[in-house]
Short mmCIF file of C-alpha atoms in Angstrom, two decimals:
data_model
loop_
_atom_site.label_atom_id
_atom_site.label_comp_id
_atom_site.label_asym_id
_atom_site.label_seq_id
_atom_site.Cartn_x
_atom_site.Cartn_y
_atom_site.Cartn_z
CA UNK A 1001 35.97 -16.52 -38.19
CA UNK A 1002 35.90 -13.25 -36.45
CA UNK A 1003 38.84 -10.90 -35.25
CA UNK A 1004 36.90 -8.98 -32.68
CA UNK A 1005 38.67 -8.40 -29.58
CA UNK A 1006 37.77 -6.60 -26.65
CA UNK A 1007 38.63 -5.62 -22.60
CA UNK A 1008 37.01 -7.88 -20.01
CA UNK A 1009 36.38 -4.57 -18.28
CA UNK A 1010 34.42 -3.48 -21.03
CA UNK A 1011 32.88 -6.73 -21.87
CA UNK A 1012 31.41 -6.62 -18.15
CA UNK A 1013 30.17 -3.14 -19.01
CA UNK A 1014 27.91 -4.74 -22.04
CA UNK A 1015 25.84 -7.63 -19.49
CA UNK A 1016 25.51 -5.31 -16.62
CA UNK A 1017 27.82 -7.58 -14.53
CA UNK A 1018 30.98 -7.15 -12.54
CA UNK A 1019 34.82 -7.68 -13.02
CA UNK A 1020 36.27 -9.68 -10.74
CA UNK A 1021 39.95 -9.85 -11.01
CA UNK A 1022 42.32 -7.96 -13.55
CA UNK A 1023 41.35 -6.65 -16.90
CA UNK A 1024 42.37 -8.98 -19.95
CA UNK A 1025 42.20 -8.52 -24.06
CA UNK A 1026 39.44 -11.16 -24.69
CA UNK A 1027 39.32 -12.43 -28.10
CA UNK A 1028 37.71 -15.58 -28.50
CA UNK A 1029 34.51 -17.73 -26.57
CA UNK A 1030 34.99 -21.55 -25.36
CA UNK A 1031 33.50 -24.49 -23.06
CA UNK A 1032 34.90 -24.43 -19.31
CA UNK A 1033 37.53 -27.05 -19.94
CA UNK A 1034 38.62 -26.16 -23.32
CA UNK A 1035 39.13 -22.69 -23.51
CA UNK A 1036 42.46 -21.27 -23.17
CA UNK A 1037 44.56 -17.54 -23.21
CA UNK A 1038 42.46 -14.67 -24.11
CA UNK A 1039 39.16 -16.98 -24.28
CA UNK A 1040 36.19 -16.14 -22.02
CA UNK A 1041 33.64 -18.79 -21.15
CA UNK A 1042 30.43 -19.55 -18.62
CA UNK A 1043 28.85 -21.68 -15.77
CA UNK A 1044 25.23 -21.76 -16.30
CA UNK A 1045 25.03 -25.03 -14.88
CA UNK A 1046 26.16 -26.37 -11.39
CA UNK A 1047 26.90 -29.71 -12.16
CA UNK A 1048 30.07 -28.23 -14.07
CA UNK A 1049 31.37 -26.44 -11.38
CA UNK A 1050 34.31 -29.04 -10.69
CA UNK A 1051 35.15 -27.94 -14.42
CA UNK A 1052 35.90 -24.17 -12.76
CA UNK A 1053 39.18 -24.83 -10.41
CA UNK A 1054 40.77 -26.15 -13.44
CA UNK A 1055 39.77 -23.94 -16.60
CA UNK A 1056 42.26 -22.18 -17.74
CA UNK A 1057 39.81 -19.68 -19.49
CA UNK A 1058 40.92 -16.09 -19.09
CA UNK A 1059 37.45 -14.71 -17.86
CA UNK A 1060 34.58 -16.80 -17.04
CA UNK A 1061 30.64 -15.52 -16.73
CA UNK A 1062 29.63 -16.89 -13.26
CA UNK A 1063 26.71 -16.25 -10.85
CA UNK A 1064 27.76 -14.43 -6.84
CA UNK A 1065 27.88 -18.13 -5.62
CA UNK A 1066 30.66 -19.40 -7.48
CA UNK A 1067 32.61 -16.58 -8.61
CA UNK A 1068 35.66 -17.91 -5.42
CA UNK A 1069 36.17 -21.15 -7.72
CA UNK A 1070 36.99 -19.40 -10.85
CA UNK A 1071 41.01 -19.45 -10.52
CA UNK A 1072 41.51 -16.75 -12.77
CA UNK A 1073 39.30 -13.82 -13.47
CA UNK A 1074 35.17 -13.62 -13.70
CA UNK A 1075 32.43 -11.24 -14.69
CA UNK A 1076 29.74 -12.07 -11.76
CA UNK A 1077 25.91 -11.70 -13.44
CA UNK A 1078 22.58 -12.85 -12.34
CA UNK A 1079 22.17 -15.20 -15.22
CA UNK A 1080 25.27 -16.63 -16.84
CA UNK A 1081 23.74 -18.24 -19.43
CA UNK A 1082 21.89 -14.47 -20.92
CA UNK A 1083 24.91 -12.82 -20.71
CA UNK A 1084 27.02 -15.48 -22.98
CA UNK A 1085 24.13 -15.55 -25.58
CA UNK A 1086 24.79 -11.22 -25.40
CA UNK A 1087 28.61 -11.59 -25.89
CA UNK A 1088 28.49 -14.83 -28.69
CA UNK A 1089 27.19 -12.15 -30.91
CA UNK A 1090 29.97 -10.24 -30.75
CA UNK A 1091 32.66 -13.12 -31.98
CA UNK A 1092 29.84 -14.11 -34.31
CA UNK A 1093 31.39 -16.11 -37.83
CA UNK A 1094 30.03 -13.89 -40.13
CA UNK A 1095 31.43 -11.22 -41.25
CA UNK A 1096 30.55 -7.49 -42.39
CA UNK A 1097 28.36 -6.92 -45.39
CA UNK A 1098 29.73 -5.98 -48.74
CA UNK A 1099 27.34 -3.88 -50.06
CA UNK A 1100 26.26 -4.39 -53.66
CA UNK A 1101 25.45 -6.53 -56.45
CA UNK A 1102 27.90 -9.43 -57.42
CA UNK A 1103 28.20 -9.28 -61.11
CA UNK A 1104 27.10 -13.23 -61.35
CA UNK A 1105 23.75 -12.42 -59.78
CA UNK A 1106 20.94 -12.11 -61.73
CA UNK A 1107 18.33 -9.35 -60.72
CA UNK A 1108 15.07 -8.20 -61.90
CA UNK A 1109 14.89 -4.48 -63.35
CA UNK A 1110 12.16 -3.81 -61.26
CA UNK A 1111 13.32 -5.09 -58.11
CA UNK A 1112 14.16 -2.57 -55.39
CA UNK A 1113 17.65 -3.35 -53.67
CA UNK A 1114 18.65 -0.65 -50.78
CA UNK A 1115 22.18 0.30 -51.68
CA UNK A 1116 23.85 -0.88 -48.59
CA UNK A 1117 22.15 -4.68 -48.56
CA UNK A 1118 24.45 -7.16 -50.52
CA UNK A 1119 23.23 -9.67 -53.36
CA UNK A 1120 25.85 -12.81 -53.57
CA UNK A 1121 27.08 -14.50 -56.18
CA UNK A 1122 24.70 -16.41 -58.39
CA UNK A 1123 21.50 -15.33 -56.84
CA UNK A 1124 18.78 -14.60 -58.41
CA UNK A 1125 16.41 -11.63 -57.31
CA UNK A 1126 12.88 -11.70 -58.96
CA UNK A 1127 10.85 -9.07 -60.71
CA UNK A 1128 8.68 -6.55 -58.25
CA UNK A 1129 11.10 -7.60 -54.89
CA UNK A 1130 12.43 -5.01 -51.98
CA UNK A 1131 15.32 -5.86 -50.49
CA UNK A 1132 15.53 -3.81 -47.02
CA UNK A 1133 19.29 -1.52 -45.81
CA UNK A 1134 22.03 -4.13 -44.61
CA UNK A 1135 20.12 -7.38 -46.31
CA UNK A 1136 22.15 -9.96 -47.00
CA UNK A 1137 21.55 -12.57 -50.00
CA UNK A 1138 23.91 -14.81 -50.13
CA UNK A 1139 24.55 -17.22 -53.16
CA UNK A 1140 22.40 -19.20 -55.40
CA UNK A 1141 19.61 -17.90 -53.58
CA UNK A 1142 16.30 -17.36 -55.09
CA UNK A 1143 13.98 -15.08 -54.53
CA UNK A 1144 10.35 -15.36 -56.20
CA UNK A 1145 8.79 -12.36 -57.14
CA UNK A 1146 7.17 -9.63 -54.83
CA UNK A 1147 8.60 -11.05 -51.80
CA UNK A 1148 9.57 -8.81 -49.49
CA UNK A 1149 13.06 -9.31 -47.44
CA UNK A 1150 13.38 -6.72 -44.68
CA UNK A 1151 15.75 -4.93 -43.18
CA UNK A 1152 19.66 -6.47 -42.07
CA UNK A 1153 17.84 -10.08 -42.81
CA UNK A 1154 20.17 -12.78 -43.86
CA UNK A 1155 19.41 -15.68 -46.23
CA UNK A 1156 21.89 -17.90 -46.45
CA UNK A 1157 23.94 -19.80 -49.15
CA UNK A 1158 20.88 -21.93 -51.38
CA UNK A 1159 17.56 -20.24 -49.44
CA UNK A 1160 14.68 -20.47 -51.59
CA UNK A 1161 11.52 -17.77 -51.31
CA UNK A 1162 8.63 -18.61 -53.29
CA UNK A 1163 6.41 -15.41 -54.41
CA UNK A 1164 4.33 -14.08 -52.27
CA UNK A 1165 6.54 -14.66 -48.92
CA UNK A 1166 7.20 -11.30 -46.83
CA UNK A 1167 10.33 -11.40 -44.48
CA UNK A 1168 10.62 -9.12 -41.60
CA UNK A 1169 13.54 -7.22 -40.17
CA UNK A 1170 16.64 -9.05 -38.86
CA UNK A 1171 15.20 -12.57 -39.27
CA UNK A 1172 18.25 -15.53 -40.05
CA UNK A 1173 16.92 -18.20 -43.49
CA UNK A 1174 19.61 -20.63 -43.06
CA UNK A 1175 20.97 -23.03 -45.74
CA UNK A 1176 18.72 -25.45 -47.50
CA UNK A 1177 15.38 -23.48 -46.22
CA UNK A 1178 11.89 -23.34 -48.51
CA UNK A 1179 9.76 -20.66 -47.64
CA UNK A 1180 6.28 -20.14 -49.41
CA UNK A 1181 5.88 -23.63 -51.56
CA UNK A 1182 2.87 -25.19 -52.29
CA UNK A 1183 0.73 -26.93 -48.80
CA UNK A 1184 -0.27 -30.25 -48.81
CA UNK A 1185 -3.65 -30.03 -50.19
CA UNK A 1186 -5.70 -32.13 -52.70
CA UNK A 1187 -9.33 -33.41 -52.70
CA UNK A 1188 -9.88 -36.95 -54.15
CA UNK A 1189 -12.61 -37.78 -56.88
CA UNK A 1190 -12.94 -41.27 -55.91
CA UNK A 1191 -10.30 -42.11 -58.27
CA UNK A 1192 -7.11 -39.99 -57.93
CA UNK A 1193 -6.47 -36.32 -56.58
CA UNK A 1194 -7.00 -33.16 -57.53
CA UNK A 1195 -4.74 -30.43 -56.52
CA UNK A 1196 -5.97 -27.66 -54.55
CA UNK A 1197 -4.22 -23.86 -55.78
CA UNK A 1198 -2.45 -23.18 -53.18
CA UNK A 1199 -3.05 -18.80 -53.61
CA UNK A 1200 -1.95 -17.85 -49.52
CA UNK A 1201 1.79 -16.48 -49.00
CA UNK A 1202 3.85 -16.72 -45.90
CA UNK A 1203 4.69 -13.98 -43.73
CA UNK A 1204 7.07 -14.10 -41.23
CA UNK A 1205 7.61 -11.48 -38.46
CA UNK A 1206 10.76 -9.42 -37.79
CA UNK A 1207 14.21 -11.48 -35.51
CA UNK A 1208 12.86 -14.71 -36.92
CA UNK A 1209 15.47 -17.35 -37.54
CA UNK A 1210 14.71 -20.46 -39.84
CA UNK A 1211 17.08 -23.63 -39.19
CA UNK A 1212 18.87 -25.33 -42.73
CA UNK A 1213 16.34 -27.32 -44.47
CA UNK A 1214 13.31 -26.47 -42.97
CA UNK A 1215 10.42 -26.55 -44.87
CA UNK A 1216 7.40 -23.55 -44.47
CA UNK A 1217 4.49 -23.65 -46.77
CA UNK A 1218 2.28 -20.86 -48.20
CA UNK A 1219 -1.39 -21.14 -46.99
CA UNK A 1220 -4.10 -22.57 -49.24
CA UNK A 1221 -6.57 -19.73 -48.83
CA UNK A 1222 -4.77 -17.08 -46.08
CA UNK A 1223 -1.66 -16.37 -45.14
CA UNK A 1224 0.96 -19.25 -42.80
CA UNK A 1225 2.26 -16.69 -40.23
CA UNK A 1226 5.05 -17.32 -38.51
CA UNK A 1227 5.07 -14.41 -35.73
CA UNK A 1228 7.97 -11.68 -33.93
CA UNK A 1229 10.74 -13.53 -31.99
CA UNK A 1230 9.88 -17.23 -33.42
CA UNK A 1231 12.96 -19.93 -33.33
CA UNK A 1232 12.63 -22.98 -35.89
CA UNK A 1233 15.20 -25.41 -35.63
CA UNK A 1234 16.78 -27.51 -38.68
CA UNK A 1235 14.57 -29.57 -40.73
CA UNK A 1236 11.14 -28.77 -39.30
CA UNK A 1237 8.31 -28.82 -41.47
CA UNK A 1238 5.44 -25.95 -41.34
CA UNK A 1239 2.31 -27.17 -43.18
CA UNK A 1240 -0.58 -24.10 -44.79
CA UNK A 1241 -1.84 -21.96 -42.99
CA UNK A 1242 -0.14 -23.08 -39.82
CA UNK A 1243 0.37 -19.68 -37.41
CA UNK A 1244 3.12 -19.84 -35.23
CA UNK A 1245 2.90 -17.22 -31.81
CA UNK A 1246 5.67 -14.44 -30.58
CA UNK A 1247 8.63 -16.30 -29.34
CA UNK A 1248 7.82 -19.62 -29.89
CA UNK A 1249 10.52 -22.25 -30.30
CA UNK A 1250 10.86 -25.52 -32.00
CA UNK A 1251 13.59 -27.88 -31.96
CA UNK A 1252 14.87 -30.07 -34.92
CA UNK A 1253 12.38 -32.76 -37.21
CA UNK A 1254 9.30 -31.43 -35.73
CA UNK A 1255 6.25 -31.98 -37.98
CA UNK A 1256 3.08 -29.28 -38.05
CA UNK A 1257 0.07 -30.07 -39.48
CA UNK A 1258 -1.66 -27.26 -42.01
CA UNK A 1259 -3.92 -25.09 -39.68
CA UNK A 1260 -2.84 -25.60 -36.37
CA UNK A 1261 -2.28 -22.63 -34.19
CA UNK A 1262 0.44 -22.28 -31.86
CA UNK A 1263 0.51 -20.11 -28.79
CA UNK A 1264 2.95 -17.42 -27.88
CA UNK A 1265 6.11 -18.58 -25.76
CA UNK A 1266 6.00 -22.21 -26.30
CA UNK A 1267 8.56 -25.01 -27.06
CA UNK A 1268 8.55 -28.10 -28.97
CA UNK A 1269 11.27 -30.19 -28.43
CA UNK A 1270 12.88 -32.55 -31.62
CA UNK A 1271 11.04 -34.90 -32.97
CA UNK A 1272 7.37 -34.23 -31.90
CA UNK A 1273 4.36 -34.58 -34.35
CA UNK A 1274 1.36 -31.58 -34.14
CA UNK A 1275 -1.73 -32.94 -36.81
CA UNK A 1276 -3.75 -30.32 -37.77
CA UNK A 1277 -6.10 -27.75 -36.93
CA UNK A 1278 -5.22 -28.11 -33.30
CA UNK A 1279 -5.48 -24.84 -31.04
CA UNK A 1280 -2.05 -25.22 -28.26
CA UNK A 1281 -2.39 -22.57 -25.56
CA UNK A 1282 0.65 -20.08 -24.66
CA UNK A 1283 3.69 -21.00 -22.39
CA UNK A 1284 3.02 -24.55 -23.57
CA UNK A 1285 5.71 -26.85 -23.21
CA UNK A 1286 5.70 -30.16 -24.76
CA UNK A 1287 8.79 -32.61 -25.15
CA UNK A 1288 10.72 -34.74 -27.01
CA UNK A 1289 9.23 -37.26 -29.24
CA UNK A 1290 5.53 -36.51 -28.19
CA UNK A 1291 2.45 -36.61 -30.26
CA UNK A 1292 0.04 -33.97 -30.12
CA UNK A 1293 -3.42 -35.26 -31.50
CA UNK A 1294 -6.25 -32.66 -29.56
CA UNK A 1295 -5.87 -29.17 -28.52
CA UNK A 1296 -4.10 -27.93 -25.68
CA UNK A 1297 -5.99 -25.60 -23.96
CA UNK A 1298 -4.32 -25.23 -20.32
CA UNK A 1299 -0.53 -24.15 -20.65
CA UNK A 1300 1.92 -26.26 -18.99
CA UNK A 1301 4.51 -28.86 -19.59
CA UNK A 1302 3.18 -32.01 -21.96
CA UNK A 1303 4.77 -35.66 -23.11
CA UNK A 1304 3.98 -39.01 -24.76
CA UNK A 1305 5.87 -41.63 -26.26
CA UNK A 1306 8.09 -43.94 -23.58
CA UNK A 1307 11.46 -43.13 -22.52
CA UNK A 1308 14.90 -45.49 -23.72
CA UNK A 1309 14.88 -49.16 -21.52
CA UNK A 1310 16.94 -52.01 -21.80
CA UNK A 1311 15.46 -53.91 -25.18
CA UNK A 1312 14.69 -57.71 -23.17
CA UNK A 1313 12.43 -55.13 -21.40
CA UNK A 1314 11.42 -53.50 -24.10
CA UNK A 1315 10.24 -56.13 -25.71
CA UNK A 1316 8.50 -57.74 -22.44
CA UNK A 1317 7.08 -54.53 -22.05
CA UNK A 1318 5.61 -54.14 -25.66
CA UNK A 1319 3.37 -57.77 -25.24
CA UNK A 1320 2.05 -56.44 -21.95
CA UNK A 1321 0.94 -53.06 -23.32
CA UNK A 1322 -1.18 -55.51 -26.08
CA UNK A 1323 -2.72 -56.80 -23.31
CA UNK A 1324 -4.14 -54.07 -22.14
CA UNK A 1325 -7.35 -54.41 -23.34
CA UNK A 1326 -7.59 -57.91 -22.02
CA UNK A 1327 -6.54 -57.12 -18.92
CA UNK A 1328 -8.72 -54.32 -17.93
CA UNK A 1329 -12.01 -56.63 -19.27
CA UNK A 1330 -10.61 -59.02 -16.65
CA UNK A 1331 -9.95 -56.46 -14.15
CA UNK A 1332 -13.32 -55.41 -14.62
CA UNK A 1333 -15.19 -58.88 -14.72
CA UNK A 1334 -13.04 -59.42 -11.30
CA UNK A 1335 -14.43 -56.23 -9.38
CA UNK A 1336 -18.32 -57.27 -10.47
CA UNK A 1337 -17.63 -60.53 -8.87
CA UNK A 1338 -16.37 -58.95 -5.27
CA UNK A 1339 -19.00 -56.58 -5.64
CA UNK A 1340 -21.51 -59.67 -5.92
CA UNK A 1341 -19.64 -61.44 -3.47
CA UNK A 1342 -19.72 -58.62 -1.17
CA UNK A 1343 -23.84 -58.09 -1.08
#
């Protein structure tokens, strides 16, 4: 963990906030109910305001309406959650880079490694690879031929980048992620499947984060494209030739089928599925466990599926669901009968 510490007054300046109360040294962060001496916390959801009077946090990030409930010091900001996000980076567990190439790393002579980059133990760096300034290549990372790794990008342990991948600046690729594996492309000859060679690559923009064990397939002919600021959670499947627009965020266990284009500033909640060759409009928000089977042309919130209910009630509703077609036909017949009687 980091040993960073800073005065509350300086933290307030970082987020354009106002310190209310005494100044003190802050060396960590925690939740309202678990924070203690020397720690910073925050209130961003009003339903947790009941925790404020009893919190042991040294300083709390709050909006102006809740400042009088804080027992110790407060930093008043317009958006406490955003301020928390910014300050959390000061307490990140990742330590400073140790520039250089570890003795147990294998680096092809043709690779270009910036002197300020770190190549950790057991990493394999292929031919014609370029690793930019202040980049981190973690233990046992495998980087294929011709890959570009941007400035200040982090590849955590056991990441695999296939040939033909380009990673932008300030990206974070978490452990176990695989970028650039073959897309799922096959043609049927009547008896079996003939593989379609996947000749495209994968391009990630700047400030992209890819979660643990997430997979992004290379394009069949053109590239799979992940734009600037995209955030991908753990265990997501991005198929070949998918394009994801700027600042879109996708939660865990979601799958995006091939050649679908997702707009910018979208959110897709966990365990959702998007079928192939679709267009998703900018600023579309898809709730958890939604199946998207047709293009979405207008921004807004979209859902599918059913919510949780008691098991006995669910079983009854399943039976009713199976009867919907029959019930619909009966209603139509009754409507015809009523109309005939009214004549």
